[in-house]
PDB file of C-alpha atoms in Angstrom:
ATOM      1  CA  UNK A 599      -2.848  -3.115 -30.580  1.00 44.00           C
ATOM      2  CA  UNK A 600      -6.196  -4.416 -31.953  1.00 42.00           C
ATOM      3  CA  UNK A 601      -7.556  -3.596 -35.131  1.00 41.00           C
ATOM      4  CA  UNK A 602     -10.447  -1.919 -33.745  1.00 44.00           C
ATOM      5  CA  UNK A 603     -13.823  -2.788 -31.791  1.00 43.00           C
ATOM      6  CA  UNK A 604     -14.699  -6.311 -32.291  1.00 45.00           C
ATOM      7  CA  UNK A 605     -11.755  -7.055 -34.109  1.00 51.00           C
ATOM      8  CA  UNK A 606      -9.707 -10.405 -33.603  1.00 60.00           C
ATOM      9  CA  UNK A 607      -5.985 -10.291 -32.837  1.00 65.00           C
ATOM     10  CA  UNK A 608      -3.737  -7.957 -34.437  1.00 69.00           C
ATOM     11  CA  UNK A 609      -2.435  -8.681 -37.787  1.00 76.00           C
ATOM     12  CA  UNK A 610      -0.632  -7.202 -40.595  1.00 85.00           C
ATOM     13  CA  UNK A 611       0.347  -3.363 -40.077  1.00 85.00           C
ATOM     14  CA  UNK A 612      -1.112  -3.374 -36.323  1.00 86.00           C
ATOM     15  CA  UNK A 613       1.169  -6.124 -35.521  1.00 90.00           C
ATOM     16  CA  UNK A 614       3.931  -5.023 -37.091  1.00 92.00           C
ATOM     17  CA  UNK A 615       3.493  -1.572 -35.303  1.00 93.00           C
ATOM     18  CA  UNK A 616       3.570  -3.693 -31.819  1.00 94.00           C
ATOM     19  CA  UNK A 617       6.637  -5.294 -32.835  1.00 95.00           C
ATOM     20  CA  UNK A 618       8.512  -2.116 -33.890  1.00 96.00           C
ATOM     21  CA  UNK A 619       7.064  -0.084 -30.709  1.00 97.00           C
ATOM     22  CA  UNK A 620       8.543  -2.824 -28.324  1.00 97.00           C
ATOM     23  CA  UNK A 621      11.916  -2.943 -30.134  1.00 97.00           C
ATOM     24  CA  UNK A 622      12.119   0.928 -29.926  1.00 98.00           C
ATOM     25  CA  UNK A 623      11.161   1.158 -26.395  1.00 98.00           C
ATOM     26  CA  UNK A 624      13.864  -1.841 -25.619  1.00 98.00           C
ATOM     27  CA  UNK A 625      16.549   0.120 -27.765  1.00 97.00           C
ATOM     28  CA  UNK A 626      15.847   3.195 -25.724  1.00 98.00           C
ATOM     29  CA  UNK A 627      16.134   1.560 -22.651  1.00 98.00           C
ATOM     30  CA  UNK A 628      19.267  -0.538 -23.351  1.00 97.00           C
ATOM     31  CA  UNK A 629      21.137   1.081 -25.906  1.00 97.00           C
ATOM     32  CA  UNK A 630      20.427   4.895 -25.462  1.00 97.00           C
ATOM     33  CA  UNK A 631      19.658   5.655 -21.988  1.00 98.00           C
ATOM     34  CA  UNK A 632      21.855   2.761 -20.100  1.00 98.00           C
ATOM     35  CA  UNK A 633      24.859   4.141 -22.105  1.00 97.00           C
ATOM     36  CA  UNK A 634      24.352   7.603 -21.206  1.00 97.00           C
ATOM     37  CA  UNK A 635      24.008   6.640 -17.603  1.00 98.00           C
ATOM     38  CA  UNK A 636      27.483   4.483 -17.719  1.00 98.00           C
ATOM     39  CA  UNK A 637      29.140   7.367 -19.379  1.00 97.00           C
ATOM     40  CA  UNK A 638      27.784  10.016 -16.646  1.00 97.00           C
ATOM     41  CA  UNK A 639      28.909   8.012 -14.120  1.00 97.00           C
ATOM     42  CA  UNK A 640      32.211   6.752 -15.005  1.00 96.00           C
ATOM     43  CA  UNK A 641      34.859   7.150 -12.394  1.00 95.00           C
ATOM     44  CA  UNK A 642      32.075   9.207 -10.152  1.00 96.00           C
ATOM     45  CA  UNK A 643      33.186   9.301  -6.532  1.00 95.00           C
ATOM     46  CA  UNK A 644      31.103   7.326  -3.819  1.00 93.00           C
ATOM     47  CA  UNK A 645      30.610  10.783  -1.926  1.00 95.00           C
ATOM     48  CA  UNK A 646      29.317  12.137  -5.115  1.00 97.00           C
ATOM     49  CA  UNK A 647      26.959   9.160  -6.261  1.00 97.00           C
ATOM     50  CA  UNK A 648      24.969   9.811  -2.792  1.00 96.00           C
ATOM     51  CA  UNK A 649      25.300  13.617  -2.494  1.00 97.00           C
ATOM     52  CA  UNK A 650      22.173  15.325  -2.091  1.00 95.00           C
ATOM     53  CA  UNK A 651      21.939  19.133  -2.157  1.00 91.00           C
ATOM     54  CA  UNK A 652      19.402  19.002   1.052  1.00 93.00           C
ATOM     55  CA  UNK A 653      17.540  16.449   2.796  1.00 90.00           C
ATOM     56  CA  UNK A 654      14.546  16.809   0.513  1.00 92.00           C
ATOM     57  CA  UNK A 655      15.663  15.850  -2.616  1.00 93.00           C
ATOM     58  CA  UNK A 656      17.736  12.703  -3.859  1.00 95.00           C
ATOM     59  CA  UNK A 657      20.804  11.535  -4.825  1.00 97.00           C
ATOM     60  CA  UNK A 658      22.280   9.767  -7.923  1.00 98.00           C
ATOM     61  CA  UNK A 659      22.311   6.856  -6.213  1.00 97.00           C
ATOM     62  CA  UNK A 660      18.571   7.223  -4.905  1.00 96.00           C
ATOM     63  CA  UNK A 661      17.686   7.769  -8.605  1.00 97.00           C
ATOM     64  CA  UNK A 662      19.461   4.559  -9.784  1.00 97.00           C
ATOM     65  CA  UNK A 663      17.564   2.450  -7.017  1.00 96.00           C
ATOM     66  CA  UNK A 664      14.291   4.134  -7.877  1.00 97.00           C
ATOM     67  CA  UNK A 665      14.826   3.460 -11.656  1.00 98.00           C
ATOM     68  CA  UNK A 666      15.383  -0.258 -10.881  1.00 96.00           C
ATOM     69  CA  UNK A 667      12.532  -0.555  -8.895  1.00 96.00           C
ATOM     70  CA  UNK A 668      10.163   1.251 -11.178  1.00 97.00           C
ATOM     71  CA  UNK A 669      11.049  -1.020 -14.020  1.00 98.00           C
ATOM     72  CA  UNK A 670      11.050  -3.924 -11.802  1.00 96.00           C
ATOM     73  CA  UNK A 671       7.587  -3.236 -10.785  1.00 97.00           C
ATOM     74  CA  UNK A 672       5.752  -2.055 -13.808  1.00 98.00           C
ATOM     75  CA  UNK A 673       7.358  -4.493 -15.997  1.00 98.00           C
ATOM     76  CA  UNK A 674       9.085  -7.477 -14.496  1.00 96.00           C
ATOM     77  CA  UNK A 675       6.063  -7.900 -12.130  1.00 96.00           C
ATOM     78  CA  UNK A 676       3.448  -5.618 -13.571  1.00 97.00           C
ATOM     79  CA  UNK A 677       3.622  -7.132 -17.072  1.00 98.00           C
ATOM     80  CA  UNK A 678       5.689 -10.167 -16.519  1.00 97.00           C
ATOM     81  CA  UNK A 679       3.788 -11.648 -13.552  1.00 95.00           C
ATOM     82  CA  UNK A 680       6.742 -11.882 -10.945  1.00 93.00           C
ATOM     83  CA  UNK A 681       5.888 -11.034  -7.576  1.00 91.00           C
ATOM     84  CA  UNK A 682       5.719  -7.239  -6.754  1.00 92.00           C
ATOM     85  CA  UNK A 683       7.598  -6.664  -3.456  1.00 89.00           C
ATOM     86  CA  UNK A 684       9.006  -3.192  -4.353  1.00 91.00           C
ATOM     87  CA  UNK A 685       9.681  -1.028  -1.394  1.00 89.00           C
ATOM     88  CA  UNK A 686       9.500   2.452  -3.020  1.00 92.00           C
ATOM     89  CA  UNK A 687      10.293   4.469   0.015  1.00 91.00           C
ATOM     90  CA  UNK A 688      13.474   2.476   0.573  1.00 91.00           C
ATOM     91  CA  UNK A 689      14.924   3.795  -2.860  1.00 93.00           C
ATOM     92  CA  UNK A 690      14.697   7.238  -1.398  1.00 94.00           C
ATOM     93  CA  UNK A 691      15.436   6.875   2.115  1.00 92.00           C
ATOM     94  CA  UNK A 692      19.000   5.194   1.184  1.00 91.00           C
ATOM     95  CA  UNK A 693      21.938   7.487   2.098  1.00 91.00           C
ATOM     96  CA  UNK A 694      24.442   5.250   1.321  1.00 88.00           C
ATOM     97  CA  UNK A 695      24.868   2.082  -0.423  1.00 89.00           C
ATOM     98  CA  UNK A 696      26.901   0.228  -3.349  1.00 90.00           C
ATOM     99  CA  UNK A 697      29.188   2.109  -5.563  1.00 92.00           C
ATOM    100  CA  UNK A 698      28.071   3.126  -9.129  1.00 95.00           C
ATOM    101  CA  UNK A 699      29.016  -0.055 -11.040  1.00 93.00           C
ATOM    102  CA  UNK A 700      27.152  -2.280  -8.800  1.00 92.00           C
ATOM    103  CA  UNK A 701      24.137  -0.049  -8.965  1.00 94.00           C
ATOM    104  CA  UNK A 702      24.273  -0.052 -12.641  1.00 95.00           C
ATOM    105  CA  UNK A 703      24.802  -3.849 -12.866  1.00 92.00           C
ATOM    106  CA  UNK A 704      21.312  -4.290 -10.797  1.00 92.00           C
ATOM    107  CA  UNK A 705      19.612  -1.705 -13.146  1.00 95.00           C
ATOM    108  CA  UNK A 706      21.251  -3.639 -16.283  1.00 95.00           C
ATOM    109  CA  UNK A 707      19.948  -6.763 -15.197  1.00 92.00           C
ATOM    110  CA  UNK A 708      16.383  -5.634 -14.575  1.00 95.00           C
ATOM    111  CA  UNK A 709      16.357  -3.792 -17.953  1.00 97.00           C
ATOM    112  CA  UNK A 710      17.133  -7.205 -19.568  1.00 96.00           C
ATOM    113  CA  UNK A 711      14.502  -8.745 -17.967  1.00 96.00           C
ATOM    114  CA  UNK A 712      12.044  -5.902 -18.660  1.00 98.00           C
ATOM    115  CA  UNK A 713      12.789  -6.146 -22.153  1.00 98.00           C
ATOM    116  CA  UNK A 714      12.542  -9.954 -22.365  1.00 98.00           C
ATOM    117  CA  UNK A 715       8.813  -9.281 -21.201  1.00 98.00           C
ATOM    118  CA  UNK A 716       8.215  -6.048 -23.397  1.00 98.00           C
ATOM    119  CA  UNK A 717       9.580  -7.895 -26.477  1.00 97.00           C
ATOM    120  CA  UNK A 718       7.380 -10.981 -25.923  1.00 97.00           C
ATOM    121  CA  UNK A 719       4.086  -9.291 -25.481  1.00 97.00           C
ATOM    122  CA  UNK A 720       1.576 -10.446 -28.006  1.00 96.00           C
ATOM    123  CA  UNK A 721      -0.016  -7.607 -30.156  1.00 94.00           C
ATOM    124  CA  UNK A 722      -3.425  -8.162 -28.589  1.00 93.00           C
ATOM    125  CA  UNK A 723      -2.080  -7.586 -25.096  1.00 96.00           C
ATOM    126  CA  UNK A 724      -0.940  -4.022 -25.869  1.00 96.00           C
ATOM    127  CA  UNK A 725      -4.516  -2.275 -25.488  1.00 95.00           C
ATOM    128  CA  UNK A 726      -5.374  -4.790 -22.303  1.00 96.00           C
ATOM    129  CA  UNK A 727      -6.131  -2.908 -19.071  1.00 97.00           C
ATOM    130  CA  UNK A 728      -3.757  -3.904 -15.972  1.00 97.00           C
ATOM    131  CA  UNK A 729      -3.554  -2.290 -12.460  1.00 96.00           C
ATOM    132  CA  UNK A 730      -0.005  -1.572 -11.438  1.00 96.00           C
ATOM    133  CA  UNK A 731       1.020   0.438  -8.354  1.00 92.00           C
ATOM    134  CA  UNK A 732      -2.740   1.113  -7.832  1.00 91.00           C
ATOM    135  CA  UNK A 733      -2.926   2.669 -11.254  1.00 95.00           C
ATOM    136  CA  UNK A 734      -5.221   1.138 -13.914  1.00 97.00           C
ATOM    137  CA  UNK A 735      -3.482   1.735 -17.426  1.00 97.00           C
ATOM    138  CA  UNK A 736      -3.073  -0.083 -20.614  1.00 97.00           C
ATOM    139  CA  UNK A 737      -0.220  -2.282 -21.293  1.00 98.00           C
ATOM    140  CA  UNK A 738       0.609   0.276 -23.915  1.00 97.00           C
ATOM    141  CA  UNK A 739       0.723   3.221 -21.263  1.00 97.00           C
ATOM    142  CA  UNK A 740       2.695   0.948 -18.873  1.00 98.00           C
ATOM    143  CA  UNK A 741       5.422   0.550 -21.358  1.00 98.00           C
ATOM    144  CA  UNK A 742       5.626   4.143 -22.353  1.00 98.00           C
ATOM    145  CA  UNK A 743       5.484   5.286 -18.715  1.00 97.00           C
ATOM    146  CA  UNK A 744       8.867   3.572 -17.932  1.00 98.00           C
ATOM    147  CA  UNK A 745      10.321   4.798 -20.948  1.00 98.00           C
ATOM    148  CA  UNK A 746       9.578   8.480 -20.336  1.00 98.00           C
ATOM    149  CA  UNK A 747      10.252   8.073 -16.560  1.00 98.00           C
ATOM    150  CA  UNK A 748      13.576   6.227 -17.563  1.00 98.00           C
ATOM    151  CA  UNK A 749      14.580   9.235 -19.772  1.00 98.00           C
ATOM    152  CA  UNK A 750      13.506  12.128 -17.150  1.00 97.00           C
ATOM    153  CA  UNK A 751      15.642  10.525 -14.218  1.00 98.00           C
ATOM    154  CA  UNK A 752      18.439   9.894 -16.763  1.00 98.00           C
ATOM    155  CA  UNK A 753      18.392  13.765 -17.410  1.00 97.00           C
ATOM    156  CA  UNK A 754      18.656  14.353 -13.752  1.00 97.00           C
ATOM    157  CA  UNK A 755      21.399  11.908 -13.352  1.00 98.00           C
ATOM    158  CA  UNK A 756      23.351  13.586 -16.091  1.00 98.00           C
ATOM    159  CA  UNK A 757      22.941  17.019 -14.540  1.00 97.00           C
ATOM    160  CA  UNK A 758      24.019  15.978 -10.911  1.00 97.00           C
ATOM    161  CA  UNK A 759      26.917  14.077 -12.582  1.00 98.00           C
ATOM    162  CA  UNK A 760      27.901  17.063 -14.657  1.00 97.00           C
ATOM    163  CA  UNK A 761      27.718  19.419 -11.559  1.00 97.00           C
ATOM    164  CA  UNK A 762      29.457  17.122  -9.196  1.00 97.00           C
ATOM    165  CA  UNK A 763      32.142  16.217 -11.657  1.00 96.00           C
ATOM    166  CA  UNK A 764      32.955  19.984 -12.253  1.00 95.00           C
ATOM    167  CA  UNK A 765      34.427  21.863 -15.314  1.00 95.00           C
ATOM    168  CA  UNK A 766      35.749  19.216 -17.707  1.00 94.00           C
ATOM    169  CA  UNK A 767      33.403  16.578 -16.618  1.00 95.00           C
ATOM    170  CA  UNK A 768      33.413  14.960 -20.028  1.00 94.00           C
ATOM    171  CA  UNK A 769      30.016  14.031 -20.287  1.00 95.00           C
ATOM    172  CA  UNK A 770      28.797  14.710 -23.865  1.00 94.00           C
ATOM    173  CA  UNK A 771      26.022  12.498 -25.776  1.00 93.00           C
ATOM    174  CA  UNK A 772      26.415  14.151 -29.074  1.00 91.00           C
ATOM    175  CA  UNK A 773      29.675  14.978 -31.056  1.00 87.00           C
ATOM    176  CA  UNK A 774      28.454  18.529 -32.513  1.00 86.00           C
ATOM    177  CA  UNK A 775      31.203  18.576 -35.061  1.00 88.00           C
ATOM    178  CA  UNK A 776      29.951  15.317 -36.494  1.00 89.00           C
ATOM    179  CA  UNK A 777      26.633  16.579 -36.301  1.00 88.00           C
ATOM    180  CA  UNK A 778      27.257  19.952 -37.915  1.00 89.00           C
ATOM    181  CA  UNK A 779      29.524  18.027 -40.548  1.00 91.00           C
ATOM    182  CA  UNK A 780      26.466  15.826 -41.611  1.00 87.00           C
ATOM    183  CA  UNK A 781      24.082  18.875 -41.670  1.00 86.00           C
ATOM    184  CA  UNK A 782      26.353  20.767 -43.869  1.00 88.00           C
ATOM    185  CA  UNK A 783      26.769  17.360 -45.897  1.00 87.00           C
ATOM    186  CA  UNK A 784      22.935  17.100 -45.911  1.00 75.00           C
ATOM    187  CA  UNK A 785      22.406  20.766 -46.970  1.00 69.00           C
ATOM    188  CA  UNK A 786      24.261  19.850 -50.125  1.00 69.00           C
ATOM    189  CA  UNK A 787      22.255  16.958 -51.174  1.00 66.00           C
ATOM    190  CA  UNK A 788      19.030  17.379 -49.781  1.00 58.00           C
ATOM    191  CA  UNK A 789      16.184  18.523 -51.849  1.00 58.00           C
ATOM    192  CA  UNK A 790      14.673  21.829 -50.850  1.00 57.00           C
ATOM    193  CA  UNK A 791      11.865  21.616 -48.123  1.00 55.00           C
ATOM    194  CA  UNK A 792      12.837  18.129 -47.108  1.00 48.00           C
ATOM    195  CA  UNK A 793      12.190  17.428 -43.476  1.00 48.00           C
ATOM    196  CA  UNK A 794      15.169  16.859 -40.974  1.00 50.00           C
ATOM    197  CA  UNK A 795      14.954  15.428 -37.458  1.00 50.00           C
ATOM    198  CA  UNK A 796      17.217  16.818 -34.874  1.00 51.00           C
ATOM    199  CA  UNK A 797      18.456  14.537 -31.915  1.00 57.00           C
TER     200      UNK A 797
ATOM    201  CA  UNK B 719      37.715 -17.688   7.642  1.00 83.00           C
ATOM    202  CA  UNK B 720      34.442 -19.314   7.687  1.00 94.00           C
ATOM    203  CA  UNK B 721      30.950 -17.258   7.591  1.00 96.00           C
ATOM    204  CA  UNK B 722      29.129 -18.307  10.524  1.00 96.00           C
ATOM    205  CA  UNK B 723      26.331 -15.457  10.669  1.00 97.00           C
ATOM    206  CA  UNK B 724      24.354 -13.785   7.817  1.00 98.00           C
ATOM    207  CA  UNK B 725      21.638 -11.148   8.373  1.00 98.00           C
ATOM    208  CA  UNK B 726      19.856  -8.389   6.266  1.00 97.00           C
ATOM    209  CA  UNK B 727      19.729  -4.830   7.976  1.00 95.00           C
ATOM    210  CA  UNK B 728      16.993  -2.585   7.298  1.00 92.00           C
ATOM    211  CA  UNK B 729      16.664  -0.920   4.350  1.00 90.00           C
ATOM    212  CA  UNK B 730      16.007  -3.652   1.645  1.00 92.00           C
ATOM    213  CA  UNK B 731      14.286  -2.543  -1.386  1.00 91.00           C
ATOM    214  CA  UNK B 732      13.425  -6.084  -2.470  1.00 90.00           C
ATOM    215  CA  UNK B 733      15.199  -5.977  -5.713  1.00 90.00           C
ATOM    216  CA  UNK B 734      15.882  -9.572  -5.424  1.00 89.00           C
ATOM    217  CA  UNK B 735      19.659  -9.424  -6.319  1.00 91.00           C
ATOM    218  CA  UNK B 736      20.318 -11.623  -3.195  1.00 94.00           C
ATOM    219  CA  UNK B 737      17.798 -14.036  -3.895  1.00 94.00           C
ATOM    220  CA  UNK B 738      18.918 -14.633  -7.355  1.00 91.00           C
ATOM    221  CA  UNK B 739      22.484 -14.872  -6.511  1.00 94.00           C
ATOM    222  CA  UNK B 740      22.093 -17.236  -3.345  1.00 97.00           C
ATOM    223  CA  UNK B 741      18.834 -18.607  -3.399  1.00 97.00           C
ATOM    224  CA  UNK B 742      19.957 -21.231  -1.025  1.00 97.00           C
ATOM    225  CA  UNK B 743      20.393 -18.853   1.601  1.00 98.00           C
ATOM    226  CA  UNK B 744      18.261 -15.683   0.842  1.00 97.00           C
ATOM    227  CA  UNK B 745      14.647 -15.185  -0.055  1.00 96.00           C
ATOM    228  CA  UNK B 746      12.714 -12.285  -0.557  1.00 94.00           C
ATOM    229  CA  UNK B 747       9.390 -12.083   1.459  1.00 93.00           C
ATOM    230  CA  UNK B 748       6.991  -8.971   1.717  1.00 87.00           C
ATOM    231  CA  UNK B 749       9.154  -7.567   4.212  1.00 86.00           C
ATOM    232  CA  UNK B 750      11.960  -7.635   2.024  1.00 91.00           C
ATOM    233  CA  UNK B 751      15.048 -10.107   1.948  1.00 95.00           C
ATOM    234  CA  UNK B 752      15.460 -12.660   4.638  1.00 97.00           C
ATOM    235  CA  UNK B 753      17.930 -15.497   5.375  1.00 98.00           C
ATOM    236  CA  UNK B 754      16.389 -18.606   5.100  1.00 97.00           C
ATOM    237  CA  UNK B 755      16.151 -20.630   8.530  1.00 96.00           C
ATOM    238  CA  UNK B 756      18.679 -23.563   8.735  1.00 95.00           C
ATOM    239  CA  UNK B 757      20.461 -22.102   5.719  1.00 96.00           C
ATOM    240  CA  UNK B 758      23.880 -23.701   5.390  1.00 96.00           C
ATOM    241  CA  UNK B 759      26.293 -21.103   4.828  1.00 97.00           C
ATOM    242  CA  UNK B 760      29.314 -23.147   4.455  1.00 95.00           C
ATOM    243  CA  UNK B 761      28.089 -24.590   1.026  1.00 96.00           C
ATOM    244  CA  UNK B 762      27.646 -21.105  -0.150  1.00 97.00           C
ATOM    245  CA  UNK B 763      30.232 -18.772   1.134  1.00 97.00           C
ATOM    246  CA  UNK B 764      31.184 -17.467  -2.512  1.00 97.00           C
ATOM    247  CA  UNK B 765      27.653 -16.629  -3.330  1.00 97.00           C
ATOM    248  CA  UNK B 766      26.796 -15.002   0.175  1.00 97.00           C
ATOM    249  CA  UNK B 767      30.057 -12.770  -0.139  1.00 96.00           C
ATOM    250  CA  UNK B 768      28.711 -11.832  -4.143  1.00 94.00           C
ATOM    251  CA  UNK B 769      25.413 -11.081  -2.653  1.00 95.00           C
ATOM    252  CA  UNK B 770      26.874  -8.613  -0.137  1.00 95.00           C
ATOM    253  CA  UNK B 771      29.035  -7.142  -2.408  1.00 91.00           C
ATOM    254  CA  UNK B 772      26.340  -6.428  -5.200  1.00 89.00           C
ATOM    255  CA  UNK B 773      23.630  -5.636  -2.806  1.00 92.00           C
ATOM    256  CA  UNK B 774      22.583  -2.175  -4.144  1.00 91.00           C
ATOM    257  CA  UNK B 775      21.857  -0.873  -0.560  1.00 91.00           C
ATOM    258  CA  UNK B 776      24.458  -2.729   1.106  1.00 92.00           C
ATOM    259  CA  UNK B 777      22.205  -4.165   3.857  1.00 94.00           C
ATOM    260  CA  UNK B 778      23.313  -8.079   3.210  1.00 96.00           C
ATOM    261  CA  UNK B 779      25.937  -8.592   6.302  1.00 97.00           C
ATOM    262  CA  UNK B 780      27.851 -11.744   7.208  1.00 97.00           C
ATOM    263  CA  UNK B 781      30.121 -12.383  10.135  1.00 96.00           C
ATOM    264  CA  UNK B 782      33.393 -14.864   9.806  1.00 94.00           C
ATOM    265  CA  UNK B 783      35.285 -16.305  12.299  1.00 89.00           C
TER     266      UNK B 783
END
């Protein structure tokens, strides 16, 4: 982020904020969303991976292909300069394909490449305007887009996986007992009125 | 068993997995992944199999005799 109109390259707090933002976005993709997908898809059957409630919606497999394509197009190509040859409609047209480990491996590889691009963005680039998939956006908007887009579809995938695995699915991203214990411990120690963030 | 024929069926999403895995045999063009003309399959059999196994949409096919 620049320091304002007419300012030179970001320095000091602005540059530190860019670094922190890049790290946080990559941490969400790599260390939060991907592990959640891995947990929700552990042991899922191929039939459930490619199951669609009706032809006008998507399967988990489609969503995994779609996430991979989105991150590749917006970050690896859009910001990193790799050729963009994404075929978006094929991501949704597929009715069968690889099993979950292969789909997750492809997604993980693309996330790795994307994070290399994001973490190397110089501060001055965050306010630069770029055109990706026919949208003119800032680099900041492009990075935020892929993070929120990934979160959105991770939730959908999780819900479908719970549905298809049925009762006792075992998918849980938080340990409620541990959270409650931490809250109760905090209540005893925190000063009155201290703010607290819930996950 | 030797790989004698390699092709890409419709449905490629251009994720570049095949090209990354076996660049001697596959390349990604505007229409998706293709088999390079004249590619020597015999020198890259393991990589071709890996590309086929790992293709997210399973469109990499090969024939062996």
